[in-house]
mmCIF file of C-alpha atoms and ligand atoms in Angstrom:
data_model
loop_
_atom_site.group_PDB
_atom_site.id
_atom_site.type_symbol
_atom_site.label_atom_id
_atom_site.label_comp_id
_atom_site.label_asym_id
_atom_site.label_seq_id
_atom_site.Cartn_x
_atom_site.Cartn_y
_atom_site.Cartn_z
ATOM 1 C CA MET A 1 -9.988 11.892 -17.245
ATOM 2 C CA ALA A 2 -11.503 13.993 -15.201
ATOM 3 C CA GLY A 3 -10.112 16.914 -13.893
ATOM 4 C CA LEU A 4 -6.363 15.864 -15.882
ATOM 5 C CA SER A 5 -4.064 18.502 -17.157
ATOM 6 C CA THR A 6 -5.239 19.346 -20.690
ATOM 7 C CA SER A 7 -1.664 20.326 -21.855
ATOM 8 C CA LEU A 8 -0.526 16.337 -21.458
ATOM 9 C CA ARG A 9 -1.930 14.269 -24.349
ATOM 10 C CA LEU A 10 -1.592 10.744 -23.445
ATOM 11 C CA GLU A 11 -0.761 8.947 -26.461
ATOM 12 C CA PRO A 12 1.042 5.951 -26.365
ATOM 13 C CA PRO A 13 4.767 5.375 -27.324
ATOM 14 C CA ALA A 14 4.911 4.827 -31.144
ATOM 15 C CA SER A 15 6.301 1.677 -30.117
ATOM 16 C CA TRP A 16 2.813 0.527 -28.871
ATOM 17 C CA ASN A 17 -0.049 -0.304 -30.610
ATOM 18 C CA THR A 18 -3.442 0.758 -28.541
ATOM 19 C CA GLU A 19 -4.063 -2.736 -27.765
ATOM 20 C CA SER A 20 -0.980 -3.856 -26.140
ATOM 21 C CA SER A 21 -0.931 -0.603 -23.877
ATOM 22 C CA ARG A 22 -4.800 -1.133 -23.194
ATOM 23 C CA ALA A 23 -4.333 -4.547 -22.283
ATOM 24 C CA PHE A 24 -0.877 -4.738 -20.498
ATOM 25 C CA CYS A 25 -2.576 -1.754 -18.513
ATOM 26 C CA GLN A 26 -6.084 -3.447 -17.706
ATOM 27 C CA ARG A 27 -3.326 -6.477 -16.067
ATOM 28 C CA ILE A 28 -1.313 -4.123 -13.511
ATOM 29 C CA ALA A 29 -4.724 -2.406 -12.586
ATOM 30 C CA ARG A 30 -5.967 -6.175 -11.505
ATOM 31 C CA LEU A 31 -3.295 -7.048 -9.916
ATOM 32 C CA ALA A 32 -3.202 -4.063 -8.033
ATOM 33 C CA VAL A 33 -6.562 -4.548 -7.355
ATOM 34 C CA ARG A 34 -5.493 -8.112 -6.088
ATOM 35 C CA SER A 35 -2.893 -7.463 -4.226
ATOM 36 C CA LEU A 36 -5.101 -5.647 -1.926
ATOM 37 C CA TYR A 37 -7.813 -8.484 -1.771
ATOM 38 C CA ALA A 38 -5.111 -9.975 -0.526
ATOM 39 C CA GLU A 39 -4.155 -7.877 2.673
ATOM 40 C CA LEU A 40 -7.808 -7.723 3.507
ATOM 41 C CA ALA A 41 -8.205 -11.680 3.375
ATOM 42 C CA LEU A 42 -5.120 -12.405 5.403
ATOM 43 C CA TYR A 43 -4.988 -13.327 8.917
ATOM 44 C CA PRO A 44 -4.103 -13.692 11.683
ATOM 45 C CA LYS A 45 -3.112 -9.383 10.893
ATOM 46 C CA PRO A 46 -2.435 -7.679 14.269
ATOM 47 C CA GLY A 47 -5.643 -5.167 14.583
ATOM 48 C CA LEU A 48 -6.336 -4.948 11.334
ATOM 49 C CA VAL A 49 -9.919 -5.790 9.506
ATOM 50 C CA SER A 50 -10.261 -9.277 8.066
ATOM 51 C CA PHE A 51 -13.300 -11.665 6.806
ATOM 52 C CA VAL A 52 -12.282 -12.609 10.558
ATOM 53 C CA ASP A 53 -13.182 -9.602 12.285
ATOM 54 C CA ASN A 54 -12.872 -5.878 12.323
ATOM 55 C CA GLY A 55 -9.978 -5.769 14.087
ATOM 56 C CA SER A 56 -9.698 -2.239 16.094
ATOM 57 C CA HIS A 57 -11.897 -1.120 14.324
ATOM 58 C CA ASP A 58 -15.573 0.164 14.673
ATOM 59 C CA ASP A 59 -15.888 2.448 11.351
ATOM 60 C CA MET A 60 -15.164 -0.422 8.745
ATOM 61 C CA THR A 61 -15.629 -4.143 8.177
ATOM 62 C CA ALA A 62 -14.177 -6.196 5.297
ATOM 63 C CA ALA A 63 -17.174 -5.371 2.839
ATOM 64 C CA THR A 64 -16.177 -2.046 2.824
ATOM 65 C CA PHE A 65 -12.702 -2.275 2.697
ATOM 66 C CA VAL A 66 -14.605 -4.551 -0.815
ATOM 67 C CA ARG A 67 -16.436 -1.273 -1.828
ATOM 68 C CA SER A 68 -13.534 0.913 -1.445
ATOM 69 C CA LEU A 69 -11.535 -1.532 -3.855
ATOM 70 C CA PHE A 70 -14.228 -1.951 -6.616
ATOM 71 C CA ALA A 71 -13.835 1.854 -6.288
ATOM 72 C CA LEU A 72 -10.917 2.140 -7.619
ATOM 73 C CA ARG A 73 -10.474 -0.271 -9.865
ATOM 74 C CA ARG A 74 -10.594 2.326 -13.065
ATOM 75 C CA TYR A 75 -7.841 4.795 -11.113
ATOM 76 C CA PHE A 76 -5.119 1.922 -11.133
ATOM 77 C CA LEU A 77 -5.608 1.339 -14.214
ATOM 78 C CA ARG A 78 -5.356 5.348 -15.227
ATOM 79 C CA ILE A 79 -2.241 5.541 -13.306
ATOM 80 C CA VAL A 80 -0.728 2.661 -14.780
ATOM 81 C CA GLN A 81 -1.427 5.293 -18.260
ATOM 82 C CA ALA A 82 -0.663 8.243 -16.558
ATOM 83 C CA GLY A 83 3.413 6.128 -16.295
ATOM 84 C CA VAL A 84 3.080 4.469 -19.347
ATOM 85 C CA HIS A 85 2.677 8.357 -20.664
ATOM 86 C CA ASP A 86 5.194 9.500 -18.750
ATOM 87 C CA ALA A 87 2.759 12.239 -17.039
ATOM 88 C CA PRO A 88 4.233 14.433 -14.782
ATOM 89 C CA PHE A 89 3.951 14.541 -10.555
ATOM 90 C CA HIS A 90 0.835 16.525 -10.393
ATOM 91 C CA VAL A 91 -1.280 14.294 -12.500
ATOM 92 C CA LEU A 92 -0.571 11.557 -10.769
ATOM 93 C CA LYS A 93 -1.460 13.785 -7.801
ATOM 94 C CA GLU A 94 -4.615 14.955 -9.517
ATOM 95 C CA LEU A 95 -5.566 10.932 -9.867
ATOM 96 C CA GLY A 96 -4.561 10.679 -6.121
ATOM 97 C CA ILE A 97 -7.084 13.373 -5.031
ATOM 98 C CA GLU A 98 -9.577 11.719 -7.043
ATOM 99 C CA ALA A 99 -9.815 8.558 -5.900
ATOM 100 C CA GLU A 100 -9.691 9.216 -2.442
ATOM 101 C CA ALA A 101 -12.836 11.040 -3.227
ATOM 102 C CA ARG A 102 -14.678 7.831 -4.721
ATOM 103 C CA MET A 103 -13.272 6.131 -2.558
ATOM 104 C CA LEU A 104 -15.083 7.948 0.244
ATOM 105 C CA HIS A 105 -18.245 7.775 -2.020
ATOM 106 C CA ALA A 106 -17.403 4.400 -2.091
ATOM 107 C CA THR A 107 -17.128 3.867 2.162
ATOM 108 C CA GLY A 108 -19.887 6.433 3.491
ATOM 109 C CA GLY A 109 -16.432 8.697 4.175
ATOM 110 C CA VAL A 110 -14.942 5.745 5.764
ATOM 111 C CA ASN A 111 -10.505 5.978 4.804
ATOM 112 C CA THR A 112 -10.232 2.675 3.837
ATOM 113 C CA HIS A 113 -7.622 3.527 1.186
ATOM 114 C CA ARG A 114 -5.948 7.023 0.988
ATOM 115 C CA GLY A 115 -2.002 4.989 2.009
ATOM 116 C CA ALA A 116 -2.641 2.312 -0.486
ATOM 117 C CA ILE A 117 -3.613 4.914 -2.824
ATOM 118 C CA PHE A 118 -0.587 6.540 -2.361
ATOM 119 C CA CYS A 119 1.829 3.460 -2.451
ATOM 120 C CA LEU A 120 -0.148 1.350 -5.027
ATOM 121 C CA GLY A 121 -0.637 4.249 -6.793
ATOM 122 C CA MET A 122 3.186 5.022 -7.604
ATOM 123 C CA LEU A 123 4.068 1.795 -7.844
ATOM 124 C CA CYS A 124 1.766 1.258 -10.743
ATOM 125 C CA ALA A 125 2.773 4.335 -12.174
ATOM 126 C CA ALA A 126 6.389 3.361 -12.445
ATOM 127 C CA ILE A 127 5.580 0.087 -13.484
ATOM 128 C CA GLY A 128 3.752 1.972 -16.301
ATOM 129 C CA ARG A 129 6.974 3.789 -17.176
ATOM 130 C CA CYS A 130 9.515 0.721 -17.104
ATOM 131 C CA ARG A 131 6.818 -0.917 -19.838
ATOM 132 C CA ALA A 132 6.924 2.134 -22.189
ATOM 133 C CA ASP A 133 10.937 1.911 -21.473
ATOM 134 C CA GLY A 134 11.091 -1.751 -22.590
ATOM 135 C CA THR A 135 12.317 -2.275 -19.024
ATOM 136 C CA ALA A 136 11.570 -5.655 -17.744
ATOM 137 C CA PRO A 137 10.056 -5.213 -14.537
ATOM 138 C CA THR A 138 12.507 -5.948 -11.491
ATOM 139 C CA PRO A 139 11.743 -4.609 -8.495
ATOM 140 C CA ALA A 140 14.973 -2.193 -8.800
ATOM 141 C CA ALA A 141 14.173 -1.265 -12.758
ATOM 142 C CA ILE A 142 11.042 -0.320 -10.493
ATOM 143 C CA HIS A 143 12.336 1.491 -7.805
ATOM 144 C CA ALA A 144 15.068 3.475 -10.375
ATOM 145 C CA THR A 145 12.307 4.085 -12.672
ATOM 146 C CA LEU A 146 10.037 5.543 -9.192
ATOM 147 C CA LEU A 147 13.229 8.020 -8.704
ATOM 148 C CA ARG A 148 14.057 9.022 -11.650
ATOM 149 C CA CYS A 149 10.583 9.639 -12.621
ATOM 150 C CA TRP A 150 9.125 11.307 -9.310
ATOM 151 C CA GLY A 151 11.457 11.550 -6.873
ATOM 152 C CA ALA A 152 11.823 14.695 -6.520
ATOM 153 C CA ALA A 153 8.459 15.767 -6.756
ATOM 154 C CA LEU A 154 8.012 13.298 -3.972
ATOM 155 C CA GLY A 155 9.764 15.033 -1.819
ATOM 156 C CA ALA A 156 8.574 18.455 -2.347
ATOM 157 C CA HIS A 157 5.272 16.855 -1.336
ATOM 158 C CA SER A 158 5.932 15.284 1.533
ATOM 159 C CA GLY A 159 6.565 18.317 3.198
ATOM 160 C CA ASP A 160 3.622 20.184 1.182
ATOM 161 C CA ILE A 161 0.874 19.450 4.720
ATOM 162 C CA ALA A 162 -2.175 21.318 3.437
ATOM 163 C CA THR A 163 -4.865 19.359 5.043
ATOM 164 C CA PRO A 164 -3.640 18.552 8.598
ATOM 165 C CA SER A 165 -4.470 15.002 8.241
ATOM 166 C CA HIS A 166 -3.987 12.239 10.947
ATOM 167 C CA GLY A 167 0.264 11.675 9.392
ATOM 168 C CA ALA A 168 0.325 15.291 9.525
ATOM 169 C CA VAL A 169 -0.383 15.790 13.129
ATOM 170 C CA ALA A 170 1.198 12.391 14.366
ATOM 171 C CA LEU A 171 4.659 14.089 12.229
ATOM 172 C CA LEU A 172 4.232 17.188 14.628
ATOM 173 C CA ARG A 173 3.358 16.070 17.701
ATOM 174 C CA TYR A 174 5.721 12.685 17.298
ATOM 175 C CA ALA A 175 7.990 13.568 14.616
ATOM 176 C CA ALA A 176 6.352 10.272 13.107
ATOM 177 C CA SER A 177 7.282 10.300 9.387
ATOM 178 C CA GLY A 178 4.378 8.223 7.699
ATOM 179 C CA ALA A 179 3.321 7.910 4.205
ATOM 180 C CA ARG A 180 4.943 11.627 3.022
ATOM 181 C CA GLU A 181 8.473 10.387 4.346
ATOM 182 C CA GLU A 182 7.960 6.704 2.703
ATOM 183 C CA GLY A 183 7.046 8.388 -0.358
ATOM 184 C CA ALA A 184 9.627 11.193 -0.495
ATOM 185 C CA ARG A 185 11.922 7.877 -0.015
ATOM 186 C CA GLY A 186 10.765 5.658 -2.741
ATOM 187 C CA PHE A 187 8.998 3.733 -0.529
ATOM 188 C CA PRO A 188 12.512 1.946 0.556
ATOM 189 C CA SER A 189 10.051 -0.236 3.225
ATOM 190 C CA VAL A 190 8.462 -2.050 0.125
ATOM 191 C CA PHE A 191 11.886 -2.835 -1.616
ATOM 192 C CA ASP A 192 14.290 -3.374 1.223
ATOM 193 C CA VAL A 193 12.352 -4.674 4.391
ATOM 194 C CA GLY A 194 8.640 -6.195 2.795
ATOM 195 C CA LEU A 195 9.784 -7.572 -0.488
ATOM 196 C CA PRO A 196 12.503 -9.392 0.865
ATOM 197 C CA ALA A 197 10.447 -10.846 4.224
ATOM 198 C CA LEU A 198 8.201 -11.969 1.669
ATOM 199 C CA HIS A 199 11.370 -14.277 -0.456
ATOM 200 C CA ARG A 200 12.678 -15.461 2.293
ATOM 201 C CA ALA A 201 9.581 -17.154 3.191
ATOM 202 C CA LEU A 202 8.602 -18.387 -0.304
ATOM 203 C CA ALA A 203 12.534 -19.694 -1.197
ATOM 204 C CA ALA A 204 12.281 -21.539 3.100
ATOM 205 C CA GLY A 205 9.207 -23.308 0.597
ATOM 206 C CA ARG A 206 6.565 -21.461 3.350
ATOM 207 C CA ASP A 207 3.361 -20.596 1.435
ATOM 208 C CA ALA A 208 1.676 -17.869 0.211
ATOM 209 C CA ARG A 209 0.017 -16.618 3.454
ATOM 210 C CA ARG A 210 2.405 -17.284 5.614
ATOM 211 C CA ALA A 211 5.357 -15.463 3.627
ATOM 212 C CA ARG A 212 2.224 -12.259 3.689
ATOM 213 C CA VAL A 213 2.565 -12.968 7.830
ATOM 214 C CA ASP A 214 6.075 -12.404 7.667
ATOM 215 C CA ALA A 215 6.382 -9.925 5.141
ATOM 216 C CA LEU A 216 3.751 -7.603 7.535
ATOM 217 C CA PHE A 217 5.467 -8.322 10.450
ATOM 218 C CA ALA A 218 8.465 -7.101 9.166
ATOM 219 C CA LEU A 219 6.534 -4.103 8.669
ATOM 220 C CA MET A 220 5.156 -3.377 11.481
ATOM 221 C CA ALA A 221 8.638 -3.914 13.198
ATOM 222 C CA HIS A 222 10.347 -0.943 10.713
ATOM 223 C CA VAL A 223 7.989 1.028 9.842
ATOM 224 C CA SER A 224 7.324 4.252 11.528
ATOM 225 C CA ASP A 225 3.776 4.040 10.967
ATOM 226 C CA THR A 226 0.952 7.096 11.532
ATOM 227 C CA ASN A 227 -1.842 5.301 12.276
ATOM 228 C CA VAL A 228 -0.186 3.495 14.818
ATOM 229 C CA TYR A 229 0.724 7.232 16.567
ATOM 230 C CA HIS A 230 -2.495 8.230 15.890
ATOM 231 C CA ARG A 231 -4.003 5.467 18.163
ATOM 232 C CA GLY A 232 -1.398 4.622 20.729
ATOM 233 C CA GLY A 233 0.660 7.733 20.441
ATOM 234 C CA VAL A 234 4.305 6.713 21.298
ATOM 235 C CA GLU A 235 4.400 3.945 23.881
ATOM 236 C CA GLY A 236 1.801 2.663 21.573
ATOM 237 C CA ALA A 237 4.343 2.302 18.202
ATOM 238 C CA LEU A 238 6.458 0.550 20.377
ATOM 239 C CA THR A 239 4.135 -2.211 21.660
ATOM 240 C CA VAL A 240 3.478 -2.786 18.219
ATOM 241 C CA ARG A 241 7.400 -2.516 17.253
ATOM 242 C CA ARG A 242 8.229 -4.874 20.276
ATOM 243 C CA ALA A 243 5.620 -7.583 19.520
ATOM 244 C CA ALA A 244 6.518 -7.639 15.795
ATOM 245 C CA ARG A 245 9.896 -8.047 16.724
ATOM 246 C CA ALA A 246 9.727 -10.749 19.428
ATOM 247 C CA PHE A 247 7.526 -12.722 16.758
ATOM 248 C CA ILE A 248 9.931 -12.708 14.169
ATOM 249 C CA ALA A 249 12.960 -12.950 16.755
ATOM 250 C CA ARG A 250 10.868 -16.593 17.983
ATOM 251 C CA GLY A 251 11.081 -17.582 13.637
ATOM 252 C CA GLY A 252 7.930 -15.371 12.372
ATOM 253 C CA THR A 253 5.851 -18.281 10.645
ATOM 254 C CA ALA A 254 8.789 -20.647 10.435
ATOM 255 C CA ALA A 255 7.996 -21.671 14.883
ATOM 256 C CA PRO A 256 5.317 -24.564 14.808
ATOM 257 C CA ASP A 257 3.512 -22.072 17.313
ATOM 258 C CA TRP A 258 2.849 -19.073 15.393
ATOM 259 C CA GLU A 259 -0.672 -18.863 14.398
ATOM 260 C CA THR A 260 -1.119 -18.476 18.696
ATOM 261 C CA ARG A 261 1.587 -16.074 18.651
ATOM 262 C CA ALA A 262 -0.053 -13.849 15.527
ATOM 263 C CA LEU A 263 -3.621 -14.410 17.372
ATOM 264 C CA ILE A 264 -2.310 -13.191 20.426
ATOM 265 C CA CYS A 265 -0.515 -10.348 18.666
ATOM 266 C CA HIS A 266 -3.811 -9.654 17.498
ATOM 267 C CA ARG A 267 -5.975 -9.477 20.873
ATOM 268 C CA THR A 268 -3.071 -7.456 22.069
ATOM 269 C CA PHE A 269 -3.430 -5.038 19.626
ATOM 270 C CA VAL A 270 -7.491 -4.714 19.257
ATOM 271 C CA ALA A 271 -7.397 -4.418 23.721
ATOM 272 C CA ALA A 272 -5.220 -1.019 22.746
ATOM 273 C CA ARG A 273 -7.372 -0.264 20.066
ATOM 274 C CA LEU A 274 -3.890 -0.213 17.799
ATOM 275 C CA SER A 275 -4.206 -0.369 14.166
ATOM 276 C CA PRO A 276 -0.799 -0.739 11.877
ATOM 277 C CA GLY A 277 -2.944 0.303 9.116
ATOM 278 C CA GLY A 278 0.456 1.553 7.224
ATOM 279 C CA ALA A 279 2.238 -1.442 7.515
ATOM 280 C CA ALA A 280 -0.974 -3.213 5.937
ATOM 281 C CA ASP A 281 -1.319 -0.315 2.803
ATOM 282 C CA LEU A 282 2.598 -1.378 2.928
ATOM 283 C CA LEU A 283 1.852 -5.178 2.292
ATOM 284 C CA GLY A 284 -0.320 -4.879 -0.362
ATOM 285 C CA ALA A 285 2.648 -2.889 -2.558
ATOM 286 C CA VAL A 286 4.590 -5.708 -1.940
ATOM 287 C CA CYS A 287 2.162 -8.081 -2.701
ATOM 288 C CA LEU A 288 1.756 -5.418 -6.297
ATOM 289 C CA LEU A 289 5.421 -5.919 -6.707
ATOM 290 C CA GLN A 290 6.004 -8.608 -6.621
ATOM 291 C CA ALA A 291 2.594 -10.041 -8.802
ATOM 292 C CA ALA A 292 4.054 -7.351 -11.322
ATOM 293 C CA CYS A 293 7.318 -8.989 -11.453
ATOM 294 C CA ALA A 294 6.666 -12.013 -11.145
ATOM 295 C CA GLU A 295 4.527 -11.978 -14.239
ATOM 296 C CA GLY A 296 7.118 -9.953 -16.820
HETATM 297 C C1 COD B 301 0.629 11.156 1.554
HETATM 298 C C2 COD B 301 -0.613 11.085 1.588
HETATM 299 C C3 COD B 301 -1.187 8.490 2.008
HETATM 300 C C4 COD B 301 -0.756 11.825 2.909
HETATM 301 O O1 COD B 301 -0.904 11.155 3.825
HETATM 302 P P1 COD B 301 -0.674 11.542 5.432
HETATM 303 O O2 COD B 301 -0.212 10.875 6.191
HETATM 304 O O3 COD B 301 -0.160 13.128 4.961
HETATM 305 O O4 COD B 301 -2.496 11.370 4.736
HETATM 306 P P2 COD B 301 -3.620 10.500 6.150
HETATM 307 O O5 COD B 301 -2.472 10.190 7.305
HETATM 308 O O6 COD B 301 -4.564 10.968 6.171
HETATM 309 O O7 COD B 301 -3.254 9.108 5.167
HETATM 310 C C5 COD B 301 -2.270 8.286 5.752
HETATM 311 C C6 COD B 301 -2.538 7.001 5.715
HETATM 312 O O8 COD B 301 -0.666 5.843 4.716
HETATM 313 C C7 COD B 301 -0.850 4.924 5.327
HETATM 314 N N1 COD B 301 0.439 4.752 6.495
HETATM 315 C C8 COD B 301 0.856 5.460 7.627
HETATM 316 N N2 COD B 301 1.929 5.905 8.207
HETATM 317 C C9 COD B 301 2.730 5.130 6.457
HETATM 318 C C10 COD B 301 4.144 4.823 6.368
HETATM 319 N N3 COD B 301 5.296 4.870 7.035
HETATM 320 N N4 COD B 301 4.645 4.085 5.052
HETATM 321 C C11 COD B 301 2.969 4.510 4.327
HETATM 322 N N5 COD B 301 1.920 4.534 4.648
HETATM 323 C C12 COD B 301 1.525 5.074 5.624
HETATM 324 C C13 COD B 301 -2.451 4.461 6.491
HETATM 325 O O9 COD B 301 -2.211 3.419 6.187
HETATM 326 C C14 COD B 301 -3.381 5.792 6.715
HETATM 327 O O10 COD B 301 -4.021 6.170 6.172
HETATM 328 C C15 COD B 301 -1.599 10.880 0.808
HETATM 329 O O11 COD B 301 -3.257 11.291 0.835
HETATM 330 C C16 COD B 301 -1.861 12.487 -0.409
HETATM 331 O O12 COD B 301 -1.320 12.654 0.291
HETATM 332 N N6 COD B 301 -2.728 11.964 -1.322
HETATM 333 C C17 COD B 301 -2.758 13.217 -2.093
HETATM 334 C C18 COD B 301 -2.701 12.399 -3.850
HETATM 335 C C19 COD B 301 -2.080 12.153 -3.792
HETATM 336 O O13 COD B 301 -0.404 12.947 -3.802
HETATM 337 N N7 COD B 301 -0.986 10.996 -4.227
HETATM 338 C C20 COD B 301 0.111 10.863 -5.142
HETATM 339 C C21 COD B 301 0.326 10.173 -6.802
HETATM 340 S S1 COD B 301 -0.870 8.497 -6.192
HETATM 341 N N1 ATP B 302 -6.861 -4.069 6.618
HETATM 342 C C1 ATP B 302 -6.828 -2.975 7.840
HETATM 343 N N2 ATP B 302 -7.578 -2.665 7.993
HETATM 344 C C2 ATP B 302 -7.606 -1.360 8.556
HETATM 345 N N3 ATP B 302 -6.829 -0.868 8.243
HETATM 346 C C3 ATP B 302 -6.389 -0.770 7.268
HETATM 347 C C4 ATP B 302 -6.326 -1.805 6.914
HETATM 348 N N4 ATP B 302 -5.576 -2.005 5.287
HETATM 349 C C5 ATP B 302 -5.019 -0.471 5.417
HETATM 350 N N5 ATP B 302 -5.054 -0.176 6.309
HETATM 351 C C6 ATP B 302 -4.876 1.454 6.430
HETATM 352 O O1 ATP B 302 -5.273 2.033 7.714
HETATM 353 C C7 ATP B 302 -5.879 2.841 7.758
HETATM 354 C C8 ATP B 302 -7.322 2.534 8.662
HETATM 355 O O2 ATP B 302 -6.771 3.081 9.911
HETATM 356 P P1 ATP B 302 -7.512 4.473 10.933
HETATM 357 O O3 ATP B 302 -8.418 4.006 11.422
HETATM 358 O O4 ATP B 302 -6.154 4.157 12.264
HETATM 359 O O5 ATP B 302 -7.342 5.546 10.110
HETATM 360 P P2 ATP B 302 -7.787 6.980 10.354
HETATM 361 O O6 ATP B 302 -9.543 6.772 9.706
HETATM 362 O O7 ATP B 302 -7.217 7.486 9.471
HETATM 363 O O8 ATP B 302 -8.090 6.986 11.877
HETATM 364 P P3 ATP B 302 -9.080 6.798 12.475
HETATM 365 O O9 ATP B 302 -10.176 5.756 12.612
HETATM 366 O O10 ATP B 302 -8.944 5.985 13.904
HETATM 367 O O11 ATP B 302 -10.568 7.711 12.797
HETATM 368 C C9 ATP B 302 -7.046 2.803 5.925
HETATM 369 O O12 ATP B 302 -6.821 4.351 6.079
HETATM 370 C C10 ATP B 302 -5.856 2.577 5.669
HETATM 371 O O13 ATP B 302 -5.084 3.391 4.827
#
């Protein structure tokens, strides 16, 4: 693993044979890529890129995201393996920074998945750790493992703003928390907002598409999204939150006219160049969590 600390020997746990370990890590890595593809393919997705249109974006298309997805396949495999081997946070961070470079190379310098690399990467590591511990992959077990293994480091990371990113500027200018704060708290928006919204819609008999739309709107209604602040400031963040809460108040995708309302929201966000990219990254994480726990 390029750049990895040489002091860390990545030997599988004694209880595993190498084949089962590698097959497991490959399966979770595939779920991560498929989850990001499912997020990209979802429509309507207010302000965001899909195969239908580019939303509020001039610098990227669905093809940009697909190129990025393919460039991240080995990253997700490596970060699951790192979790299996109980790697310290600095190893995960090295893998994440390397993955960001691969993403930028694949996209010609466009930030398609920076937040997803962080959020899904940490989930992959926690899922790998659960497997090595012999713990069944439930949302609660994955959440507890994430916090036990890397919670303190994630907390320290949230304040470690080396490069002036959009998120860092949003934090300083608007006190918008963003991905770092989300990670420092163990991604509560994934476990306590997005996943429950998805499960409620599925339990009510709605299909995966509608359940994902409901999960996305729940996240948009809840999350402090630095992408939204970066583009629309406080007013933009209020617009997104109010629109999401209005959609939910009318029953979400249980409402007969849900798709019309979601499309109106999409057009409103595009007109204002608003893009809840953080909510989209978190939706990808919700899809990964649901798939990994469903498959066991
Ligand atoms: C923590 C990260 C995302 C930096 O966050 P920061 O806000 O400073 O950067 P930036 O604005 O460039 O990217 C933030 C991205 O997160 C997403 N996002 C925005 N708001 C939120 C939110 N509330 N929750 C989750 N994601 C969000 C957006 O899509 C955005 O693209 C990450 O880039 C980072 O530190 N990478 C280094 C590698 C690493 O530490 N990896 C850890 C192991 S995988
Ligand atoms: N389907 C999607 N469409 C658009 N953005 C997405 C999607 N899925 C995830 N995102 C996230 O939102 C980010 C794109 O939002 P945005 O373009 O505002 O960020 P930026 O590139 O940092 O800023 P800008 O493009 O305004 O200079 C991506 O980096 C990604 O993290």
